[in-house]
Amino acid sequence: MKNGIKTILKKELARFFGDKKMVISILLPGLLIYVLYSVMGGALSNMFQGDQQQVSLVAVVNLPDSVKEMETVLPVQFYPIEAVDIEKVKNQVTEEETDLCVVFPEHFDADVAAYDVTQGGKAPNVDIYYNSASTDSQNAYSIMVAALDSYEAQMTNKFDINNSGQVYDVVDQRDTVGMIFSSMMPMLLLIFLFSGCMAVAPESIAGEKERGTLTTILVTPLKRRDLAIGKICALALISLISGASSFIGTMFSLPKLMGGAMDQINTNVYGPGDYLWLACIILTTVLLLITIISIVSATAKTVKEAQSAVTPLMILSIFVGVTGMFGGGARTDFYYYLIPLYNSVQSMVGVFSFHIQPLNLAVAVVSNLLYSAVGVWILTRMFDSEKVMFGK
């Protein structure tokens, strides 16, 4: 039995890794994900943040002395205009020729100094016209509003809030990392693992049926059980490599995709035990996925037909992965960990959120192994069936 499994295992690995195109197709998704996410992160950052070094061009009516001083510390360039030119300059803002048009009351500094909040009168108002479709205009608007808010606070401020230089955010770094990773990684991992399995299983089983090579193997003395186990073990290994490639690409590109949000996050908070549990979950999940896809592929006559039959399962796996984002943490009842795929998602949520429940994770791992064993038995029976293999 061991020799038969070893023979099929070596044959499958040699077929995949001996084909350069196949190897590239396995490793390429990780590289593409890294490039795509990095480009997206840079584009989104530029879109919403604009060029922080650019000096904004600001047209001002009745420029007060107190505001003019801001020009020395802010990335803005003021140029005065008359009130009669307001409409003309507003059109220039619309056409993105000028970033802002700011209109102050004629005696702004005096009005601000004389204003008494307790009297209930109307406070001096500043009109700022900007173009929300222009990143530069939005950036200039944010700078001006922040500067004027700071100036107003200096004029009327009576006490400060959180201004002693201490650290007021008492959140645990582990909680921050756990919240981010537990909401994103289970879904991404499940999608990557399924994609890796889907890329190799139909070609190995339905592809060999289509080419007639599987028929040749079936007429040999090789036991059908050895054939099923050998194929599943080889395909699981190849799928793990493909999924790992995608996962590594995502991890390296995640800081760029999320911009500055990842700068203050330390991801070195997971220990060997966490990684061990995660490895067990991923391995058994791949075994289950490759077994299911192999069974579906065995019913198809061509690779195209097998891929079409597997597509609904991929949609289902995406839906199951998404449930990890909205569950409010890992489930505590053990029976949830008996549900295929859902148990893997919940287990990953528990690991990434630092709420590991060994019993539940063990139930998930064992159940995945049992479901995979049943799947191997079913695939063996299918290999024994001439109706399934030869359409007779």
Short mmCIF file of C-alpha atoms in Angstrom, two decimals:
data_model
loop_
_atom_site.label_atom_id
_atom_site.label_comp_id
_atom_site.label_asym_id
_atom_site.label_seq_id
_atom_site.Cartn_x
_atom_site.Cartn_y
_atom_site.Cartn_z
CA MET A 1 0.00 0.00 0.00
CA LYS A 2 2.76 2.40 0.94
CA ASN A 3 4.58 1.77 -2.36
CA GLY A 4 1.41 2.53 -4.34
CA ILE A 5 0.78 5.79 -2.51
CA LYS A 6 4.43 6.76 -2.88
CA THR A 7 4.32 6.04 -6.61
CA ILE A 8 1.25 8.20 -7.21
CA LEU A 9 2.62 10.93 -4.96
CA LYS A 10 5.91 11.08 -6.87
CA LYS A 11 4.10 10.97 -10.22
CA GLU A 12 1.81 13.88 -9.35
CA LEU A 13 4.59 16.04 -7.91
CA ALA A 14 6.84 15.33 -10.89
CA ARG A 15 4.05 16.22 -13.30
CA PHE A 16 3.36 19.57 -11.64
CA PHE A 17 6.87 20.66 -10.74
CA GLY A 18 8.32 19.34 -13.98
CA ASP A 19 6.14 21.77 -15.92
CA LYS A 20 7.54 25.32 -15.65
CA LYS A 21 4.22 26.82 -16.69
CA MET A 22 2.45 24.95 -13.91
CA VAL A 23 4.99 26.09 -11.32
CA ILE A 24 4.62 29.69 -12.47
CA SER A 25 0.83 29.42 -12.31
CA ILE A 26 1.12 28.24 -8.69
CA LEU A 27 3.50 30.99 -7.56
CA LEU A 28 2.20 33.81 -9.76
CA PRO A 29 -0.95 34.63 -7.70
CA GLY A 30 1.16 35.71 -4.70
CA LEU A 31 3.26 38.03 -6.84
CA LEU A 32 0.21 39.46 -8.60
CA ILE A 33 -1.53 40.07 -5.27
CA TYR A 34 1.53 41.88 -3.92
CA VAL A 35 1.83 44.09 -7.01
CA LEU A 36 -1.92 44.76 -7.24
CA TYR A 37 -2.44 45.56 -3.55
CA SER A 38 0.69 47.74 -3.46
CA VAL A 39 -0.44 49.73 -6.49
CA MET A 40 -3.95 50.04 -5.07
CA GLY A 41 -2.60 51.23 -1.72
CA GLY A 42 -0.43 53.86 -3.37
CA ALA A 43 -3.24 55.04 -5.61
CA LEU A 44 -5.74 55.28 -2.77
CA SER A 45 -3.22 57.10 -0.60
CA ASN A 46 -2.56 59.65 -3.34
CA MET A 47 -6.26 59.99 -4.06
CA PHE A 48 -7.33 60.78 -0.52
CA GLN A 49 -4.22 62.41 0.92
CA GLY A 50 -2.96 64.40 -2.04
CA ASP A 51 0.54 65.80 -2.32
CA GLN A 52 1.51 66.84 1.21
CA GLN A 53 4.49 68.88 -0.10
CA GLN A 54 2.44 70.93 -2.53
CA VAL A 55 1.73 74.58 -1.69
CA SER A 56 -1.98 75.32 -2.03
CA LEU A 57 -3.05 78.46 -3.86
CA VAL A 58 -5.65 80.31 -1.77
CA ALA A 59 -7.54 83.40 -2.89
CA VAL A 60 -8.58 85.57 0.08
CA VAL A 61 -10.98 88.46 0.51
CA ASN A 62 -10.18 90.81 3.42
CA LEU A 63 -7.08 88.86 4.51
CA PRO A 64 -6.63 89.57 8.29
CA ASP A 65 -3.15 90.08 9.74
CA SER A 66 -3.68 87.20 12.19
CA VAL A 67 -4.39 84.77 9.33
CA LYS A 68 -1.66 86.11 7.08
CA GLU A 69 0.90 84.96 9.65
CA MET A 70 -0.26 81.37 9.07
CA GLU A 71 1.32 81.50 5.62
CA THR A 72 4.75 81.07 7.22
CA VAL A 73 3.85 77.76 8.90
CA LEU A 74 1.26 76.27 6.52
CA PRO A 75 1.78 74.93 2.98
CA VAL A 76 -0.45 77.66 1.53
CA GLN A 77 0.08 80.74 -0.57
CA PHE A 78 -2.43 83.56 -0.03
CA TYR A 79 -3.20 86.12 -2.69
CA PRO A 80 -5.70 88.92 -2.05
CA ILE A 81 -8.74 89.54 -4.25
CA GLU A 82 -11.62 92.02 -4.16
CA ALA A 83 -15.17 91.11 -3.17
CA VAL A 84 -16.37 91.76 -6.71
CA ASP A 85 -14.11 88.98 -7.97
CA ILE A 86 -15.55 86.25 -5.73
CA GLU A 87 -17.71 84.64 -8.42
CA LYS A 88 -14.85 84.70 -10.90
CA VAL A 89 -12.49 82.99 -8.41
CA LYS A 90 -15.15 80.44 -7.46
CA ASN A 91 -15.26 79.43 -11.11
CA GLN A 92 -11.46 79.10 -11.03
CA VAL A 93 -11.82 76.73 -8.06
CA THR A 94 -14.38 74.74 -10.06
CA GLU A 95 -11.97 74.56 -12.99
CA GLU A 96 -9.14 73.54 -10.55
CA GLU A 97 -7.09 76.63 -11.42
CA THR A 98 -7.18 77.78 -7.77
CA ASP A 99 -7.48 75.54 -4.72
CA LEU A 100 -9.59 77.71 -2.38
CA CYS A 101 -11.52 80.94 -2.16
CA VAL A 102 -11.74 82.28 1.42
CA VAL A 103 -13.90 85.27 2.33
CA PHE A 104 -13.35 87.01 5.71
CA PRO A 105 -15.52 89.81 7.17
CA GLU A 106 -14.01 93.24 6.54
CA HIS A 107 -12.93 93.76 10.17
CA PHE A 108 -12.39 90.13 11.13
CA ASP A 109 -9.73 90.54 13.85
CA ALA A 110 -11.63 93.36 15.57
CA ASP A 111 -14.95 91.49 15.33
CA VAL A 112 -13.39 88.35 16.85
CA ALA A 113 -11.81 90.33 19.70
CA ALA A 114 -15.09 92.10 20.44
CA TYR A 115 -17.32 89.03 20.19
CA ASP A 116 -18.82 87.84 23.50
CA VAL A 117 -20.26 84.35 23.53
CA THR A 118 -22.48 85.16 26.55
CA GLN A 119 -24.30 87.89 24.62
CA GLY A 120 -25.75 85.37 22.18
CA GLY A 121 -25.01 87.43 19.11
CA LYS A 122 -24.01 86.15 15.70
CA ALA A 123 -20.33 85.15 15.56
CA PRO A 124 -18.08 86.37 12.72
CA ASN A 125 -18.33 83.92 9.81
CA VAL A 126 -15.68 82.82 7.34
CA ASP A 127 -16.78 81.45 3.95
CA ILE A 128 -14.50 78.85 2.35
CA TYR A 129 -15.31 77.70 -1.18
CA TYR A 130 -13.62 74.51 -2.37
CA ASN A 131 -13.95 71.75 -4.96
CA SER A 132 -14.68 68.32 -3.43
CA ALA A 133 -13.78 66.58 -6.70
CA SER A 134 -10.22 67.94 -6.52
CA THR A 135 -7.79 66.22 -4.15
CA ASP A 136 -5.65 69.37 -3.93
CA SER A 137 -8.67 71.52 -3.12
CA GLN A 138 -9.87 69.07 -0.46
CA ASN A 139 -6.40 68.99 1.06
CA ALA A 140 -6.22 72.79 1.15
CA TYR A 141 -9.70 72.95 2.67
CA SER A 142 -8.71 70.53 5.46
CA ILE A 143 -5.57 72.58 6.21
CA MET A 144 -7.46 75.87 6.39
CA VAL A 145 -10.30 74.50 8.51
CA ALA A 146 -7.83 72.92 10.95
CA ALA A 147 -5.81 76.17 11.17
CA LEU A 148 -8.89 78.33 11.76
CA ASP A 149 -10.26 75.88 14.33
CA SER A 150 -6.93 76.06 16.16
CA TYR A 151 -7.02 79.88 16.01
CA GLU A 152 -10.58 79.92 17.37
CA ALA A 153 -9.58 77.58 20.22
CA GLN A 154 -6.74 79.92 21.17
CA MET A 155 -9.16 82.85 21.36
CA THR A 156 -11.82 81.16 23.52
CA ASN A 157 -10.13 78.12 25.10
CA LYS A 158 -10.61 77.81 28.91
CA PHE A 159 -9.18 74.32 29.52
CA ASP A 160 -7.34 71.58 27.64
CA ILE A 161 -8.16 67.94 27.03
CA ASN A 162 -5.42 65.26 26.95
CA ASN A 163 -2.71 67.91 26.65
CA SER A 164 -0.18 66.72 29.27
CA GLY A 165 1.91 64.59 26.92
CA GLN A 166 0.80 61.26 28.43
CA VAL A 167 -0.47 58.24 26.50
CA TYR A 168 -4.24 58.19 26.93
CA ASP A 169 -5.12 55.29 24.66
CA VAL A 170 -4.85 52.27 26.97
CA VAL A 171 -5.69 49.68 24.34
CA ASP A 172 -3.55 46.53 24.39
CA GLN A 173 -1.45 46.10 21.22
CA ARG A 174 -2.58 42.47 21.07
CA ASP A 175 -6.22 43.53 20.97
CA THR A 176 -5.59 45.90 18.08
CA VAL A 177 -3.72 43.29 16.06
CA GLY A 178 -6.28 40.62 16.94
CA MET A 179 -9.21 42.80 15.86
CA ILE A 180 -7.66 43.55 12.46
CA PHE A 181 -6.34 40.09 11.64
CA SER A 182 -9.32 38.10 12.94
CA SER A 183 -11.68 40.07 10.71
CA MET A 184 -9.62 39.81 7.52
CA MET A 185 -7.29 36.81 7.53
CA PRO A 186 -9.80 33.91 7.89
CA MET A 187 -11.69 35.05 4.79
CA LEU A 188 -8.51 35.67 2.78
CA LEU A 189 -6.92 32.40 3.84
CA LEU A 190 -10.00 30.36 2.95
CA ILE A 191 -10.23 32.03 -0.47
CA PHE A 192 -6.53 31.50 -1.16
CA LEU A 193 -6.62 27.86 -0.07
CA PHE A 194 -9.72 27.12 -2.14
CA SER A 195 -8.21 28.87 -5.17
CA GLY A 196 -5.05 26.79 -4.84
CA CYS A 197 -7.07 23.57 -4.62
CA MET A 198 -9.28 24.57 -7.54
CA ALA A 199 -6.22 25.28 -9.68
CA VAL A 200 -4.78 21.76 -9.38
CA ALA A 201 -7.52 19.20 -8.58
CA PRO A 202 -9.63 19.44 -11.77
CA GLU A 203 -6.49 19.18 -13.93
CA SER A 204 -5.21 16.15 -12.02
CA ILE A 205 -8.42 14.12 -12.07
CA ALA A 206 -10.79 15.40 -14.77
CA GLY A 207 -7.78 16.32 -16.90
CA GLU A 208 -6.41 12.78 -16.77
CA LYS A 209 -9.86 11.39 -17.58
CA GLU A 210 -10.07 13.74 -20.54
CA ARG A 211 -6.60 12.73 -21.81
CA GLY A 212 -7.18 9.02 -21.13
CA THR A 213 -4.18 8.63 -18.82
CA LEU A 214 -6.35 7.85 -15.81
CA THR A 215 -7.74 4.82 -17.65
CA THR A 216 -4.21 3.46 -18.04
CA ILE A 217 -3.56 3.84 -14.31
CA LEU A 218 -6.85 2.16 -13.39
CA VAL A 219 -6.05 -1.01 -15.37
CA THR A 220 -2.82 -1.52 -13.41
CA PRO A 221 -2.76 -3.64 -10.20
CA LEU A 222 -2.56 -0.44 -8.17
CA LYS A 223 -5.16 -0.33 -5.41
CA ARG A 224 -7.83 2.32 -5.88
CA ARG A 225 -7.37 3.40 -2.27
CA ASP A 226 -3.67 4.03 -2.86
CA LEU A 227 -4.54 6.03 -5.98
CA ALA A 228 -7.03 8.22 -4.09
CA ILE A 229 -4.73 8.80 -1.09
CA GLY A 230 -1.69 9.48 -3.27
CA LYS A 231 -3.50 12.01 -5.43
CA ILE A 232 -5.06 13.82 -2.47
CA CYS A 233 -1.75 14.03 -0.58
CA ALA A 234 0.11 15.36 -3.64
CA LEU A 235 -2.63 17.83 -4.54
CA ALA A 236 -2.86 19.01 -0.93
CA LEU A 237 0.88 19.73 -0.88
CA ILE A 238 0.73 21.67 -4.15
CA SER A 239 -2.36 23.57 -2.95
CA LEU A 240 -0.59 24.51 0.28
CA ILE A 241 2.30 25.99 -1.73
CA SER A 242 -0.12 27.96 -3.90
CA GLY A 243 -2.08 29.18 -0.87
CA ALA A 244 1.13 30.08 0.96
CA SER A 245 2.28 32.12 -2.04
CA SER A 246 -0.95 34.12 -2.02
CA PHE A 247 -0.86 34.55 1.75
CA ILE A 248 2.75 35.79 1.76
CA GLY A 249 1.94 38.23 -1.04
CA THR A 250 -0.98 39.57 0.96
CA MET A 251 1.00 39.94 4.18
CA PHE A 252 3.79 41.89 2.48
CA SER A 253 1.36 44.15 0.61
CA LEU A 254 -1.05 44.72 3.51
CA PRO A 255 0.91 47.64 5.04
CA LYS A 256 0.92 49.42 1.67
CA LEU A 257 -2.76 48.69 1.09
CA MET A 258 -3.77 50.05 4.51
CA GLY A 259 -1.36 52.99 4.36
CA GLY A 260 -0.34 54.53 7.70
CA ALA A 261 -2.88 52.46 9.62
CA MET A 262 -0.34 49.60 9.88
CA ASP A 263 2.63 51.74 10.89
CA GLN A 264 1.88 51.60 14.61
CA ILE A 265 0.89 47.93 14.66
CA ASN A 266 3.33 45.29 15.87
CA THR A 267 2.48 41.96 14.28
CA ASN A 268 5.08 40.05 16.33
CA VAL A 269 2.54 39.26 19.01
CA TYR A 270 1.72 35.70 17.97
CA GLY A 271 3.65 32.89 19.62
CA PRO A 272 4.70 29.39 18.51
CA GLY A 273 1.50 27.91 19.94
CA ASP A 274 -0.64 30.23 17.84
CA TYR A 275 1.24 29.31 14.67
CA LEU A 276 1.06 25.60 15.52
CA TRP A 277 -2.71 25.72 15.86
CA LEU A 278 -2.99 27.77 12.69
CA ALA A 279 -0.84 25.26 10.80
CA CYS A 280 -3.03 22.35 11.97
CA ILE A 281 -6.18 24.18 10.90
CA ILE A 282 -4.79 25.16 7.49
CA LEU A 283 -3.44 21.67 6.76
CA THR A 284 -6.68 19.88 7.63
CA THR A 285 -8.72 22.50 5.78
CA VAL A 286 -6.66 21.95 2.62
CA LEU A 287 -7.11 18.18 2.94
CA LEU A 288 -10.86 18.64 3.21
CA LEU A 289 -11.05 21.11 0.32
CA ILE A 290 -8.88 19.04 -2.02
CA THR A 291 -10.94 15.94 -1.18
CA ILE A 292 -14.23 17.68 -1.95
CA ILE A 293 -12.96 19.20 -5.19
CA SER A 294 -11.43 15.86 -6.24
CA ILE A 295 -14.78 14.12 -5.76
CA VAL A 296 -16.55 16.77 -7.83
CA SER A 297 -13.82 16.58 -10.51
CA ALA A 298 -14.15 12.80 -10.68
CA THR A 299 -17.78 13.19 -11.82
CA ALA A 300 -16.76 15.45 -14.72
CA LYS A 301 -15.51 14.34 -18.13
CA THR A 302 -13.40 17.42 -18.91
CA VAL A 303 -11.41 20.02 -16.98
CA LYS A 304 -13.80 22.76 -18.09
CA GLU A 305 -16.78 20.80 -16.84
CA ALA A 306 -15.04 20.16 -13.51
CA GLN A 307 -14.19 23.84 -13.04
CA SER A 308 -17.80 24.80 -13.75
CA ALA A 309 -19.04 22.25 -11.21
CA VAL A 310 -16.61 23.52 -8.55
CA THR A 311 -17.50 27.23 -9.00
CA PRO A 312 -20.63 27.08 -6.76
CA LEU A 313 -18.46 25.59 -4.00
CA MET A 314 -16.06 28.52 -4.30
CA ILE A 315 -18.94 30.97 -3.95
CA LEU A 316 -20.06 29.07 -0.86
CA SER A 317 -16.55 29.16 0.62
CA ILE A 318 -16.37 32.93 0.08
CA PHE A 319 -19.69 33.34 1.87
CA VAL A 320 -18.47 31.17 4.76
CA GLY A 321 -15.26 33.19 4.94
CA VAL A 322 -17.16 36.46 5.12
CA THR A 323 -19.07 35.23 8.19
CA GLY A 324 -15.85 35.53 10.16
CA MET A 325 -15.92 39.32 9.71
CA PHE A 326 -19.29 39.79 11.40
CA GLY A 327 -19.45 37.10 14.06
CA GLY A 328 -18.18 39.23 16.94
CA GLY A 329 -15.39 36.77 17.75
CA ALA A 330 -15.04 32.99 17.70
CA ARG A 331 -17.99 30.82 18.65
CA THR A 332 -17.73 29.10 22.02
CA ASP A 333 -20.13 26.17 21.50
CA PHE A 334 -18.28 23.09 20.29
CA TYR A 335 -20.96 21.97 17.78
CA TYR A 336 -20.11 24.92 15.51
CA TYR A 337 -16.73 23.30 15.04
CA LEU A 338 -18.32 20.22 13.50
CA ILE A 339 -19.55 22.20 10.46
CA PRO A 340 -17.15 21.82 7.51
CA LEU A 341 -15.33 25.03 6.46
CA TYR A 342 -17.25 27.10 9.01
CA ASN A 343 -15.28 25.33 11.74
CA SER A 344 -12.02 26.36 10.03
CA VAL A 345 -13.09 30.00 9.83
CA GLN A 346 -14.13 30.06 13.48
CA SER A 347 -10.89 28.39 14.50
CA MET A 348 -8.84 30.97 12.61
CA VAL A 349 -10.85 33.77 14.21
CA GLY A 350 -10.06 32.29 17.62
CA VAL A 351 -6.34 32.04 16.89
CA PHE A 352 -5.98 35.52 15.39
CA SER A 353 -8.03 37.13 18.18
CA PHE A 354 -6.05 35.36 20.95
CA HIS A 355 -9.17 33.53 22.18
CA ILE A 356 -7.95 29.98 21.63
CA GLN A 357 -10.20 27.25 22.97
CA PRO A 358 -8.14 24.06 22.64
CA LEU A 359 -11.14 21.73 22.83
CA ASN A 360 -13.03 23.50 20.04
CA LEU A 361 -9.95 23.72 17.84
CA ALA A 362 -9.25 20.04 18.41
CA VAL A 363 -12.85 19.23 17.43
CA ALA A 364 -12.38 21.22 14.21
CA VAL A 365 -9.09 19.50 13.33
CA VAL A 366 -10.39 16.00 14.08
CA SER A 367 -13.69 16.57 12.25
CA ASN A 368 -11.81 17.85 9.17
CA LEU A 369 -9.63 14.73 9.20
CA LEU A 370 -12.68 12.47 9.55
CA TYR A 371 -14.53 14.23 6.72
CA SER A 372 -11.41 13.92 4.57
CA ALA A 373 -11.16 10.19 5.35
CA VAL A 374 -14.80 9.73 4.33
CA GLY A 375 -14.06 11.70 1.17
CA VAL A 376 -11.11 9.43 0.35
CA TRP A 377 -13.39 6.40 0.75
CA ILE A 378 -15.96 7.99 -1.58
CA LEU A 379 -13.27 8.83 -4.15
CA THR A 380 -12.00 5.24 -3.94
CA ARG A 381 -15.48 3.93 -4.67
CA MET A 382 -15.74 6.33 -7.60
CA PHE A 383 -12.44 5.03 -9.03
CA ASP A 384 -13.91 1.52 -8.74
CA SER A 385 -17.04 2.53 -10.68
CA GLU A 386 -16.80 2.02 -14.45
CA LYS A 387 -19.88 4.22 -14.86
CA VAL A 388 -18.14 7.15 -13.21
CA MET A 389 -14.70 6.61 -14.74
CA PHE A 390 -15.65 5.47 -18.25
CA GLY A 391 -19.24 6.65 -18.53
CA LYS A 392 -20.53 3.12 -18.99
#
